[in-house]
Short mmCIF file of C-alpha atoms and ligand atoms in Angstrom, two decimals:
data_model
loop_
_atom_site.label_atom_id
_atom_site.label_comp_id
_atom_site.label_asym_id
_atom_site.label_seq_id
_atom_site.Cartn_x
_atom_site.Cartn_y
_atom_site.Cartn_z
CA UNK A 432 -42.60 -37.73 36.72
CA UNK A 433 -45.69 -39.33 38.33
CA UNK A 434 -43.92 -40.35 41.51
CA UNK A 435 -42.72 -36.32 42.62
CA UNK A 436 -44.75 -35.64 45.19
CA UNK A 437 -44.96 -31.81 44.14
CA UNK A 438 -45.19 -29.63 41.66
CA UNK A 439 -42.81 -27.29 40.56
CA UNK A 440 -45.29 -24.26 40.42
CA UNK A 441 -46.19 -25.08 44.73
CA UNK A 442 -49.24 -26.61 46.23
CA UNK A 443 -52.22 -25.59 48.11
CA UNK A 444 -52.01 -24.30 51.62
CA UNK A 445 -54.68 -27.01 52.69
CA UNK A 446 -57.34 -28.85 51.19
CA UNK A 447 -59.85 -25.76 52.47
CA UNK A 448 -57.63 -23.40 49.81
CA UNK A 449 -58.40 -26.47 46.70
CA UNK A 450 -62.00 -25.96 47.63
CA UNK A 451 -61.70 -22.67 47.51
CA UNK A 452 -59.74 -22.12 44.09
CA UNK A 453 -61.74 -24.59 42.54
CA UNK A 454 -65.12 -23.31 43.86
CA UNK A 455 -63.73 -19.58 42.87
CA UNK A 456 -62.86 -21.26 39.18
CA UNK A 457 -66.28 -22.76 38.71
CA UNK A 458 -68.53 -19.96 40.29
CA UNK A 459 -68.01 -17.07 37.56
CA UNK A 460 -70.05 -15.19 34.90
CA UNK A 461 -71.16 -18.80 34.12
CA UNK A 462 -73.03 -19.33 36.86
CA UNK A 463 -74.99 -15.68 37.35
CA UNK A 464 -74.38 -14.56 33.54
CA UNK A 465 -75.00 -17.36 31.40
CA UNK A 466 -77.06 -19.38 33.59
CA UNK A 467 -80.41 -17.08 33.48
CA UNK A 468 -79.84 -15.90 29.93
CA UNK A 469 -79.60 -19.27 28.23
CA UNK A 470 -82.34 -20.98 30.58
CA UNK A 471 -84.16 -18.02 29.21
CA UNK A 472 -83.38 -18.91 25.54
CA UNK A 473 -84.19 -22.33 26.25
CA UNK A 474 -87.82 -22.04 27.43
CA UNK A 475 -87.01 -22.53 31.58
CA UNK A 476 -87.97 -25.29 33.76
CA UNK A 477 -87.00 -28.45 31.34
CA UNK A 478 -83.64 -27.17 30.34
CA UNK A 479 -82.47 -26.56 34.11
CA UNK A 480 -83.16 -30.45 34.60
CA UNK A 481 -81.37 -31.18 31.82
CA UNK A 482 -78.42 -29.08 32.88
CA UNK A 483 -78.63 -30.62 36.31
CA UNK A 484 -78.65 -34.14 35.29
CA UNK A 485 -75.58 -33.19 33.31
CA UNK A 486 -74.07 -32.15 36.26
CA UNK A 487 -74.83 -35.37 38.28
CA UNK A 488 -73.91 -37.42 35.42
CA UNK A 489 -71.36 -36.18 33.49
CA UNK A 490 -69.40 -32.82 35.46
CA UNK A 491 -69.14 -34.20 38.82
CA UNK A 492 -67.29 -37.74 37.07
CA UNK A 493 -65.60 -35.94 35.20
CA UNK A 494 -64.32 -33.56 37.74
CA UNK A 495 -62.84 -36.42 39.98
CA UNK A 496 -60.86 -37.89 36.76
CA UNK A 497 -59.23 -34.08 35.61
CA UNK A 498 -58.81 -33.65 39.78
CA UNK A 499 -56.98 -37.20 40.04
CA UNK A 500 -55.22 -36.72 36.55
CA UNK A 501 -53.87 -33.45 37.65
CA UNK A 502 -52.68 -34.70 40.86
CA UNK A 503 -50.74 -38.18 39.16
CA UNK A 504 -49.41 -36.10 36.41
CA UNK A 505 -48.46 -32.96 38.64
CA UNK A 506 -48.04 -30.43 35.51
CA UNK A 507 -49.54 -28.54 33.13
CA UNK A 508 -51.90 -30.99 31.40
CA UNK A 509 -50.51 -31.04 28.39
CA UNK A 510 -47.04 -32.77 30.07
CA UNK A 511 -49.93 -34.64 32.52
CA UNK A 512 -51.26 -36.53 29.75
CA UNK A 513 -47.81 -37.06 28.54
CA UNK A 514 -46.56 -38.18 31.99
CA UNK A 515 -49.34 -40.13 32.49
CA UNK A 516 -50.13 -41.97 29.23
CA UNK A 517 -46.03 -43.54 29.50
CA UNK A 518 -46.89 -44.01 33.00
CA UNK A 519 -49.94 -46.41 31.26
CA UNK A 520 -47.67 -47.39 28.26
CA UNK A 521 -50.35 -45.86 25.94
CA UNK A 522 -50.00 -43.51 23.02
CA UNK A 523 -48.64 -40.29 22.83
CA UNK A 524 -51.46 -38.76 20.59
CA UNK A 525 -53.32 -38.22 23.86
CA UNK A 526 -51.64 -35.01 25.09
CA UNK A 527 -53.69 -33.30 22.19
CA UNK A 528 -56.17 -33.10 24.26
CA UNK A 529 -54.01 -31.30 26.41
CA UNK A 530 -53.67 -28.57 23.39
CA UNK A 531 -56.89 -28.83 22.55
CA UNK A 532 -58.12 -27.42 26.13
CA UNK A 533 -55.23 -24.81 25.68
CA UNK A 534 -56.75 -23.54 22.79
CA UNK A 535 -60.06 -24.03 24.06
CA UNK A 536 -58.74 -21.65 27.32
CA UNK A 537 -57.68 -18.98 24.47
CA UNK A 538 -60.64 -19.06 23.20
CA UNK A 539 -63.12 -18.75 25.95
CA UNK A 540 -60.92 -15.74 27.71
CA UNK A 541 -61.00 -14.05 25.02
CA UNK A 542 -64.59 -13.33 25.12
CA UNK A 543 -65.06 -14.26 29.01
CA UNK A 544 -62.79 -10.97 29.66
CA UNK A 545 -65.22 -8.43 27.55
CA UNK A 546 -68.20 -9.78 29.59
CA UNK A 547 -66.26 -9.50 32.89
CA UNK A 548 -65.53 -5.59 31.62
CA UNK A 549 -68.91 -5.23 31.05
CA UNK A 550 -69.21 -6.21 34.78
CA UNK A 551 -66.76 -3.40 35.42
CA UNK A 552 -68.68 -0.64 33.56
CA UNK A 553 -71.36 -1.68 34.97
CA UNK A 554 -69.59 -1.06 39.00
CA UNK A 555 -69.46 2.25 37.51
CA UNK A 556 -72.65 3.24 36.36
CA UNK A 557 -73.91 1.79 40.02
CA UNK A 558 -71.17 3.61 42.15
CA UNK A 559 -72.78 7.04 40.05
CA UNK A 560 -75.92 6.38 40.43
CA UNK A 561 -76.96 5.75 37.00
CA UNK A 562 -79.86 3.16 38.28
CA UNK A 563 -81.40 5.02 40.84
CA UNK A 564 -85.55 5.21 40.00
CA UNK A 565 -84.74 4.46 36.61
CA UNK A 566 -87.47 2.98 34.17
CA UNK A 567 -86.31 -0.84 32.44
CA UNK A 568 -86.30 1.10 28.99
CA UNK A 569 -83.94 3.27 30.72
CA UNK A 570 -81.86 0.60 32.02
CA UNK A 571 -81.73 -1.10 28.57
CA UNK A 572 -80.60 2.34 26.78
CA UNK A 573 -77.68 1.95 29.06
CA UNK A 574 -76.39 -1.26 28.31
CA UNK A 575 -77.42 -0.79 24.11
CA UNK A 576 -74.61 2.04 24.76
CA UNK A 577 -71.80 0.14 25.95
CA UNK A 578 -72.39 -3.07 23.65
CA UNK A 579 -72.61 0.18 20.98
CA UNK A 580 -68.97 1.31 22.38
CA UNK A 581 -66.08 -0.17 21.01
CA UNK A 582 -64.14 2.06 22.76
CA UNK A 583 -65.53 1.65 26.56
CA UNK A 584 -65.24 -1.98 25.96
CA UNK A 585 -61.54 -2.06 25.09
CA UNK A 586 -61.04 0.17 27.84
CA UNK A 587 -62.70 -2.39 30.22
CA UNK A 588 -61.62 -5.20 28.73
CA UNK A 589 -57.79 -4.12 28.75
CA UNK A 590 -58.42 -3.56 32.19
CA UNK A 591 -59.50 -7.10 33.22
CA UNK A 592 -56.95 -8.65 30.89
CA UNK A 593 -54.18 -6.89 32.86
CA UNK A 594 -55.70 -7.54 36.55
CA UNK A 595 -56.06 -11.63 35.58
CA UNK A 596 -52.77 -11.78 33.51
CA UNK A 597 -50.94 -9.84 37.00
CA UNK A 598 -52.40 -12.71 39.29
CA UNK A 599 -51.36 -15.25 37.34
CA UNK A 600 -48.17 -13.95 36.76
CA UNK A 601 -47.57 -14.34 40.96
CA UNK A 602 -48.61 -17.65 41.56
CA UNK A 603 -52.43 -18.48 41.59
CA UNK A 604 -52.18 -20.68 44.89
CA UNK A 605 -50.86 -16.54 46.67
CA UNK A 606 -53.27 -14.26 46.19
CA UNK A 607 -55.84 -16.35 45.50
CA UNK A 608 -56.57 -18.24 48.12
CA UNK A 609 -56.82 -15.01 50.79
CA UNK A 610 -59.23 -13.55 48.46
CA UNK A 611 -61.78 -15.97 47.39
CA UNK A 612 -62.25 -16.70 51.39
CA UNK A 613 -64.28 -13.45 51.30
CA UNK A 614 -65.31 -12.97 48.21
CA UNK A 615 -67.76 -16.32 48.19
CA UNK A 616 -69.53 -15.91 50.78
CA UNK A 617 -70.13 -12.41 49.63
CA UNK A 618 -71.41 -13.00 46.71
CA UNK A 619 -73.21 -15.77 48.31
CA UNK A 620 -75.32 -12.78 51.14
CA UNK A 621 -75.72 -10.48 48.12
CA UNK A 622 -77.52 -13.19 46.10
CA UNK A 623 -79.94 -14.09 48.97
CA UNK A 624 -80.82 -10.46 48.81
CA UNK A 625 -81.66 -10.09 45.67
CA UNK A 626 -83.66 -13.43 46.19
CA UNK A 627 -85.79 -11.69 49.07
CA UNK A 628 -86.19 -8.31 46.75
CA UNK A 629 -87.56 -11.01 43.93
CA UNK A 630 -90.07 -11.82 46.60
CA UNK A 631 -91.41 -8.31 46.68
CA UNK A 632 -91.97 -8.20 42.73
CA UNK A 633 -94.80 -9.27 42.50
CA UNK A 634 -94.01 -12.11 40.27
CA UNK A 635 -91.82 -13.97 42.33
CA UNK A 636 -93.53 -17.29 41.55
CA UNK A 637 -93.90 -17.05 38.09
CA UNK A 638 -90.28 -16.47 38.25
CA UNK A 639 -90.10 -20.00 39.94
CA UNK A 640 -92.62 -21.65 37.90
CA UNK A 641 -90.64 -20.48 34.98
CA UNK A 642 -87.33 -22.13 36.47
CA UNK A 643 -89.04 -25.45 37.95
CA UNK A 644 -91.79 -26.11 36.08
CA UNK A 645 -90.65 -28.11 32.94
CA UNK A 646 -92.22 -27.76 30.10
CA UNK A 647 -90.78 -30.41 27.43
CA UNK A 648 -91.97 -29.12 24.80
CA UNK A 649 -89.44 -26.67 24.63
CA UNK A 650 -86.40 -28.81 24.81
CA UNK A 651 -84.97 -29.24 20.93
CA UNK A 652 -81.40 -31.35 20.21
CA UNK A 653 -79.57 -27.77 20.51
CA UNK A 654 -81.03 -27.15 24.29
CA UNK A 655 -79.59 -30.22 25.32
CA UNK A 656 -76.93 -30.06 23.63
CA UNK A 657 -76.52 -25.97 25.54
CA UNK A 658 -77.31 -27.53 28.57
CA UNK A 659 -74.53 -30.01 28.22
CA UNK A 660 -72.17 -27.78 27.14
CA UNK A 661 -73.33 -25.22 29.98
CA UNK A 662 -72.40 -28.11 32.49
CA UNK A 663 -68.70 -28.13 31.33
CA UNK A 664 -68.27 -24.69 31.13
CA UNK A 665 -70.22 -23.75 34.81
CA UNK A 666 -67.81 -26.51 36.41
CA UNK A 667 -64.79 -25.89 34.32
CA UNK A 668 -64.35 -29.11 33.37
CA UNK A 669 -62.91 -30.47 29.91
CA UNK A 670 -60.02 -28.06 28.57
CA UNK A 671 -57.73 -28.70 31.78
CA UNK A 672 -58.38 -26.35 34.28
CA UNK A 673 -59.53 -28.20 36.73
CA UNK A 674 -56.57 -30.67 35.92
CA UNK A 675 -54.16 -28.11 36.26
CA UNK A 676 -55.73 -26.99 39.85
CA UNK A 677 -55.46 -30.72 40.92
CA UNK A 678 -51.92 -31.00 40.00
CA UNK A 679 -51.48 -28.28 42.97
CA UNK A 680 -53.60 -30.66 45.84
CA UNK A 681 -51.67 -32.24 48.33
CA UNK A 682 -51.21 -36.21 48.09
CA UNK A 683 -53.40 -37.04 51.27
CA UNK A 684 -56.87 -34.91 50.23
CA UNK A 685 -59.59 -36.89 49.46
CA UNK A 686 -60.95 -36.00 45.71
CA UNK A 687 -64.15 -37.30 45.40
CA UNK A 688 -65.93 -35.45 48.65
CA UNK A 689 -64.09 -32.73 47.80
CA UNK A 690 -65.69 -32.48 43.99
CA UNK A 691 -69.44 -32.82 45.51
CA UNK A 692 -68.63 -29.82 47.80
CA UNK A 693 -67.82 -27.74 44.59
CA UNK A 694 -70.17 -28.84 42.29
CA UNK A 695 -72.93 -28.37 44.73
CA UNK A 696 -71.70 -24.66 46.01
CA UNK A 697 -71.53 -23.91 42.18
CA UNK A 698 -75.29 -24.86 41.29
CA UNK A 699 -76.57 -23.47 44.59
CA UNK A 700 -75.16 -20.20 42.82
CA UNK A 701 -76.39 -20.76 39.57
CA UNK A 702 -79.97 -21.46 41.02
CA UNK A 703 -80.16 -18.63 43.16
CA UNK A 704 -79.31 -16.11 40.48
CA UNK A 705 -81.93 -17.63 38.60
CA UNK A 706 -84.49 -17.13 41.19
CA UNK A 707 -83.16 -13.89 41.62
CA UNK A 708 -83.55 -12.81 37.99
CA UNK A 709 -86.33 -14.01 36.53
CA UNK A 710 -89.02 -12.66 38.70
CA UNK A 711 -87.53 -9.38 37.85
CA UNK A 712 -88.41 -9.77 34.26
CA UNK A 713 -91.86 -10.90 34.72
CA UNK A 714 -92.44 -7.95 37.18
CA UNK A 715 -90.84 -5.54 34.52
CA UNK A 716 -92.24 -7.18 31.53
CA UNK A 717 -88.83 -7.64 30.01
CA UNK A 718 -88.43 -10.65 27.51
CA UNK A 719 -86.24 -14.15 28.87
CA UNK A 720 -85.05 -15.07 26.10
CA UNK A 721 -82.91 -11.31 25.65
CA UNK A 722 -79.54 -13.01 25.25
CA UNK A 723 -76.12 -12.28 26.49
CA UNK A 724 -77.60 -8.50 27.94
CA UNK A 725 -80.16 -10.01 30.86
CA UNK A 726 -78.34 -9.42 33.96
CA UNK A 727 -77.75 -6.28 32.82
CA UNK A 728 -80.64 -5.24 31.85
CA UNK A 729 -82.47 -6.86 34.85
CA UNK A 730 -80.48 -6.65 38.19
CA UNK A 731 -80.04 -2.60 38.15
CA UNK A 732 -84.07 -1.94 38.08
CA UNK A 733 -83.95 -4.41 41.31
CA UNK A 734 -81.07 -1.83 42.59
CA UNK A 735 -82.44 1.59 41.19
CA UNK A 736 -85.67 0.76 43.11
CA UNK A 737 -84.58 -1.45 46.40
CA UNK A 738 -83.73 0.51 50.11
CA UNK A 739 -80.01 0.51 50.02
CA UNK A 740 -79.69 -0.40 46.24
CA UNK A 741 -76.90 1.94 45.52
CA UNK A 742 -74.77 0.09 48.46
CA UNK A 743 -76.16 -3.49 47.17
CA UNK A 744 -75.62 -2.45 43.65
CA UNK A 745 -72.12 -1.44 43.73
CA UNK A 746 -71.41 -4.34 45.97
CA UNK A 747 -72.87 -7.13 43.57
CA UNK A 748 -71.25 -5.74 40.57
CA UNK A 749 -67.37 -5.60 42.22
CA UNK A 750 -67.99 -9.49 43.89
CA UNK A 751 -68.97 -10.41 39.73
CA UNK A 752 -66.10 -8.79 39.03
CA UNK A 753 -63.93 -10.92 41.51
CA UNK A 754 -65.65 -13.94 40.92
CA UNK A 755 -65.01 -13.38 37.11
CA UNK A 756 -61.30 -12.79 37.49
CA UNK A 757 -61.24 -15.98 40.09
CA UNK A 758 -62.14 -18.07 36.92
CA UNK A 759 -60.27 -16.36 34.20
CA UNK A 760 -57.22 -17.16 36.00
CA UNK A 761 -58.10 -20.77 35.99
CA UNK A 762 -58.71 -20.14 31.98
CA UNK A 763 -54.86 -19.13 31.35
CA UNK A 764 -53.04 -20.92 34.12
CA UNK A 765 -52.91 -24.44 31.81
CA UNK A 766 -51.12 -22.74 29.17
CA UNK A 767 -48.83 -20.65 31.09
CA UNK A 768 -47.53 -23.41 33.40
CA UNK A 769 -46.86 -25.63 29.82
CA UNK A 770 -44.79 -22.37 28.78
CA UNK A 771 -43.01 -22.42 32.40
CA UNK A 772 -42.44 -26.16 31.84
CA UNK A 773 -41.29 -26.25 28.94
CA UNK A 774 -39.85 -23.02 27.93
CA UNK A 775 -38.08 -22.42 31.22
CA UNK A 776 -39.17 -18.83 31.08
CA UNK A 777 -40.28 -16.64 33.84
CA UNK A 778 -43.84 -16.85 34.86
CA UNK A 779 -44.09 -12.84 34.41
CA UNK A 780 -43.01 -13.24 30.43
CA UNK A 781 -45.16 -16.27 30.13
CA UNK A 782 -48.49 -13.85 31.09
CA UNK A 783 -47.20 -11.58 28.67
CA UNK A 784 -47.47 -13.04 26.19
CA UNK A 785 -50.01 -15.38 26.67
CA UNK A 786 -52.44 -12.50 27.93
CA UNK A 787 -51.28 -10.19 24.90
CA UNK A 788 -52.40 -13.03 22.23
CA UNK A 789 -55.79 -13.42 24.47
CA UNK A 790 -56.42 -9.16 24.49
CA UNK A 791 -56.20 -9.67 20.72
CA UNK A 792 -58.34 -12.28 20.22
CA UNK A 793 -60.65 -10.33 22.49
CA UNK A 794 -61.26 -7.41 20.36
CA UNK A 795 -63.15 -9.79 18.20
CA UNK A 796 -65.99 -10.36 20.69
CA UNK A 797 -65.92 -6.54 21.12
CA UNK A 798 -66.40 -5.39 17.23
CA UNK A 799 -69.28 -8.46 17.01
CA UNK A 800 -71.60 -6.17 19.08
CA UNK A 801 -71.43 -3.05 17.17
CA UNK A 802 -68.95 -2.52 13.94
CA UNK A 803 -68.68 -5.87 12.73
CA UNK A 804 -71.96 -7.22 13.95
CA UNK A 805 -72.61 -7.77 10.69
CA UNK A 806 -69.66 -10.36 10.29
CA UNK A 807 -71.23 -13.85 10.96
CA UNK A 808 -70.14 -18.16 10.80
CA UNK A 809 -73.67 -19.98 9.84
CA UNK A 810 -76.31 -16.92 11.27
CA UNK A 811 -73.98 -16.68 14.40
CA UNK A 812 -71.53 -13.52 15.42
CA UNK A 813 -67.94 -13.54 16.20
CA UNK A 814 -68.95 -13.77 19.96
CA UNK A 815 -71.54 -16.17 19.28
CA UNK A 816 -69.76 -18.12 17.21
CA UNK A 817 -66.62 -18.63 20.09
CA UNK A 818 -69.31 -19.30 22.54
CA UNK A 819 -70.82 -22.08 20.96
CA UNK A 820 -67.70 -23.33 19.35
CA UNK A 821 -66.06 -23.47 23.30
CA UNK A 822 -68.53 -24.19 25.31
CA UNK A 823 -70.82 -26.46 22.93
CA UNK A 824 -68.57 -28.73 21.15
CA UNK A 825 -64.41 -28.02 22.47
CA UNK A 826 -65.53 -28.72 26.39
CA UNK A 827 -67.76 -31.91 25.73
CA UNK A 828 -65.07 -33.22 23.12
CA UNK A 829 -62.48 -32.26 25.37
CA UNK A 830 -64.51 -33.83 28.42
CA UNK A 831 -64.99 -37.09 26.23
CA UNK A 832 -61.57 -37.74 26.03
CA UNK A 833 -60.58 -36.99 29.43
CA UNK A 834 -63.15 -39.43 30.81
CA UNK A 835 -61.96 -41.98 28.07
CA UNK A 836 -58.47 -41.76 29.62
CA UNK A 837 -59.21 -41.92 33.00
CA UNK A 838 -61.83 -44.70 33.06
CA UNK A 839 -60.18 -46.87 30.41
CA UNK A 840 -56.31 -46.10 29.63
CA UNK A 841 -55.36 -45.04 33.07
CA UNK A 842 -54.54 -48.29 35.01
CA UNK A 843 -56.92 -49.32 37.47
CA UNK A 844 -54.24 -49.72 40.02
CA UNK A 845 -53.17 -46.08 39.36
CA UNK A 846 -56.89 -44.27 39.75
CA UNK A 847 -57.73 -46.63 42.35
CA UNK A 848 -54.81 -45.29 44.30
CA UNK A 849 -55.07 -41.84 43.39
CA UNK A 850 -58.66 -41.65 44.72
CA UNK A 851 -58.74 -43.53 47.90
CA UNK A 852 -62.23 -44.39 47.65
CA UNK A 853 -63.97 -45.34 51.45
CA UNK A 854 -65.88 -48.13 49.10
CA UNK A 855 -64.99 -50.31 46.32
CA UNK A 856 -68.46 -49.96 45.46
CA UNK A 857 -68.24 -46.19 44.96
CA UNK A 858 -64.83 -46.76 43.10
CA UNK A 859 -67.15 -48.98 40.46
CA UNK A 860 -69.74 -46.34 40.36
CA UNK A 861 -67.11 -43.90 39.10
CA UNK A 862 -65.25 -45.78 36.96
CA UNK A 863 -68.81 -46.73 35.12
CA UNK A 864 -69.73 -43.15 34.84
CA UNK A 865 -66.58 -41.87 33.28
CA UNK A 866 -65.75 -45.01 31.22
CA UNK A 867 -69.10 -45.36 30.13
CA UNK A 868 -72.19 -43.03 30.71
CA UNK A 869 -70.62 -39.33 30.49
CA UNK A 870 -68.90 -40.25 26.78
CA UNK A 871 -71.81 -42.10 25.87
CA UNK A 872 -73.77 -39.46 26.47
CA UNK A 873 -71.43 -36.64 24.55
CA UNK A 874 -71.37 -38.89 21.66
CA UNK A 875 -74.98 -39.22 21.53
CA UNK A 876 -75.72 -35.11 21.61
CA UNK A 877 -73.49 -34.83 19.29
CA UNK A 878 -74.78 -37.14 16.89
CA UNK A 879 -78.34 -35.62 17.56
CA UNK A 880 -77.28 -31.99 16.66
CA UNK A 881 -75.48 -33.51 13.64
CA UNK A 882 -78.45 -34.67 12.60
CA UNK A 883 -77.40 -38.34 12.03
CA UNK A 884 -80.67 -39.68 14.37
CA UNK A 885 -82.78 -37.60 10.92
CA UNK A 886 -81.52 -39.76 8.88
CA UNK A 887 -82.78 -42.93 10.06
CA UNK A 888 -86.17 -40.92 11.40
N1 LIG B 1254 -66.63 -21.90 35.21
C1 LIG B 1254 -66.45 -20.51 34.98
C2 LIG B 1254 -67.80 -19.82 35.00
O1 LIG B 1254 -68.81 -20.45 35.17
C3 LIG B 1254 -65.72 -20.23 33.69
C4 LIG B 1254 -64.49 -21.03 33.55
C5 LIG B 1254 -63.35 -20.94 34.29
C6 LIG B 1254 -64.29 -22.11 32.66
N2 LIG B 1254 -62.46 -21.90 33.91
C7 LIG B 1254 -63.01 -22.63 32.92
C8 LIG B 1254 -65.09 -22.66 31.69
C9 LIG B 1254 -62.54 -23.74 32.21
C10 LIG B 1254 -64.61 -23.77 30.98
C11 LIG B 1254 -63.37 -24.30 31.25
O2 LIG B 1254 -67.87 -18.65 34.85
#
């Protein structure tokens, strides 16, 4: 109920260890794989403002209402929004969008674990050596061969499935917590490196130019709507992750400073692998707008021709592994507390299952590359298709909702109190946002890409 302090599946050691979950959720293969590839699709400079305004306007709002949500309803969200709509004496139709983020979790693992094995071939190939002096058309033979593989692939991605279903299974506030303390920062030194070795290029500043200097021209209804979608998915927001993290925070943290603190540490990360990357494919005359392969077709020429590369390459590929594995646990943990909840069954046969009927889904992402590349939904792959069906439309639906409920079925008294805003003023300026601006502006993308605003044109 909304008045037990706790929740059955334990709490965060501190408010420190929320920041930490939650940055470890958001900062993932969002943030230094999908990031530079799709701001490379999307032409540069104009799409990162869009994707930053998105951020400001829509993902940080938005993360305070699944945050304070999480923490009234104290379980999974799907029982959350049932807790909390009888708690409002509203209608029971909203814990759909409790399912619908389950599904949406399903759905994005699925493919999220194949790219975080990829990550895990690719500590390999840098632990052997496979990068030292190596040529870029080198480099890209090697990744053309794994996306060929089914086999490697399944390997890999069996392997991650099993290593995120195992730290779920214990608890995410356990293990968790110890290792994301080192593992950001890490990540954080090894970025800053690659930064400096983008420096030495050559075309370090037509990698900035290319990230900063907008060029609207460029921007079409489906960048925005990308860029959008890319600010759900980078912060997690909008299928109940971040919900099901708050439910964990103790009563007396405060939500909304907390939120900025994430949000910020996540696009400081996104930025810098930007900068990092695309000064590297100027220098090497690779193309930005590759797709899905740039990071690894770009970051091992930096390490097969830097002073300590093999050190700094090995290193950078194991901390994308972590911070991939910090954020697919965040993917699965919705569903399996729902199953705890409601099934009364042991966490350990909950991430069974639930990780079995991801693996499978997976092996779809894996054939889209090579045997059934062939195999497409409207022009777009299997693995193109669940990205754009996730991250494009399920998050910003899913998003549109939650902001719906918190700003405008939630009582007032309720989110008022659950917040603990310094300001009444600042309590205003968040209830506008997520009553208001952030579905607003989800309903009007998605009327764009629909084409309804052709019609009338
Ligand atoms: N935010 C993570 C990343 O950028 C991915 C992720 C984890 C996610 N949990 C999520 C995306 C929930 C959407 C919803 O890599």
């Amino acid at each position: 109920m909304a008045d037990t302090n706790k929740s059955i599946h334990g709490e965060w050691s501190s408010r420190f260890a929320f920041i930490l979950a939650a940055t470890g959720s958001a900062v993932g293969l969002g943030n230094i794989w999908k990031f530079p590839y799709i701001t490379g699709e999307h032409g540069g400079g104009a799409f990162v403002i869009i994707y930053l305004l998105c951020v400001a306007a829509i993902g940080i709002p938005i993360m305070i209402a699944e945050t304070m949500m999480g923490r009234r309803g104290r379980q999974s969200p799907i029982n959350t929004l049932e807790v909390l709509t009888k708690e409002a004496g509203a209608n029971t139709n909203w814990h759909y969008v409790g399912w619908l983020g389950v599904i949406a979790g399903f759905l994005i693992l699925s493919y999220y674990s194949v790219i975080a094995g990829w990550s895990m071939a690719y500590v390999i190939k840098a632990f052997t050596g496979s990068f030292s002096g190596e040529s870029a058309a080198h480099i890209n033979s090697l990744f053309a061969d794994l996306q060929a593989s089914p086999v490697q692939q399944i390997f890999w991605h069996t392997v991650f499935m099993v290593a995120t279903m195992a730290v779920v299974a214990h608890g995410v506030q356990g293990g968790l917590e110890k290792a994301v303390r080192f593992l950001m920062p890490g990540l954080f030194i090894l970025l800053i490196l690659l930064v400096a070795y983008a420096m030495t290029t050559g075309a370090y500043l037509q990698g900035l130019e290319f990230m900063f200097k907008p060029d609207f021209s460029e921007i079409t209804g489906a960048s925005v709507l990308t860029a959008m979608g890319h600010a759900f998915f980078t912060l997690s927001l909008g299928m109940g992750a971040i919900m099901v993290y708050g439910s964990y925070l103790p009563k007396d943290v405060s939500i909304a400073k907390t939120t900025i603190i994430i949000a910020g540490a996540d696009t400081l990360v996104a930025l810098l692998a930007g900068i990092a990357i695309f000064p590297i494919v100027f220098a090497n005359g690779l193309e930005v707008g590759s797709g899905p392969g740039l990071i690894f077709q770009t970051l091992p020429i930096a390490f097969g021709n830097m002073a300590g590369g093999w050190l700094f390459g090995v290193l950078f590929f194991v901390l994308l592994v972590f911070a991939a594995l910090s954020s697919a646990i965040s993917l699965i943990e919705p569903a399996v507390a729902w199953c705890v909840e409601n099934y009364n069954i042991e966490r350990k046969k909950a991430c069974v299952i639930m990780g079995g009927f991801t693996w499978t889904l997976g092996l779809g992402t894996v054939f889209s590359f090579n045997n059934w590349s062939g195999v497409t939904f409207f022009g777009a792959t299997i693995f193109e298709a669940l990205d754009y069906l996730t991250a494009n439309l399920m998050l910003p639906l899913g998003g549109f909702f939650i902001a719906v409920f918190a700003g405008r079925i939630m009582l007032e008294k309720h989110s008022k109190e659950e917040l603990d805003l310094s300001s009444d003023d600042l309590y205003a300026i968040w209830k506008f946002l997520v009553s208001y601006v952030a579905p607003a502006e989800v309903f009007i993308v998605f009327l764009h890409v629909l084409g309804v605003f052709g019609i009338f044109s």
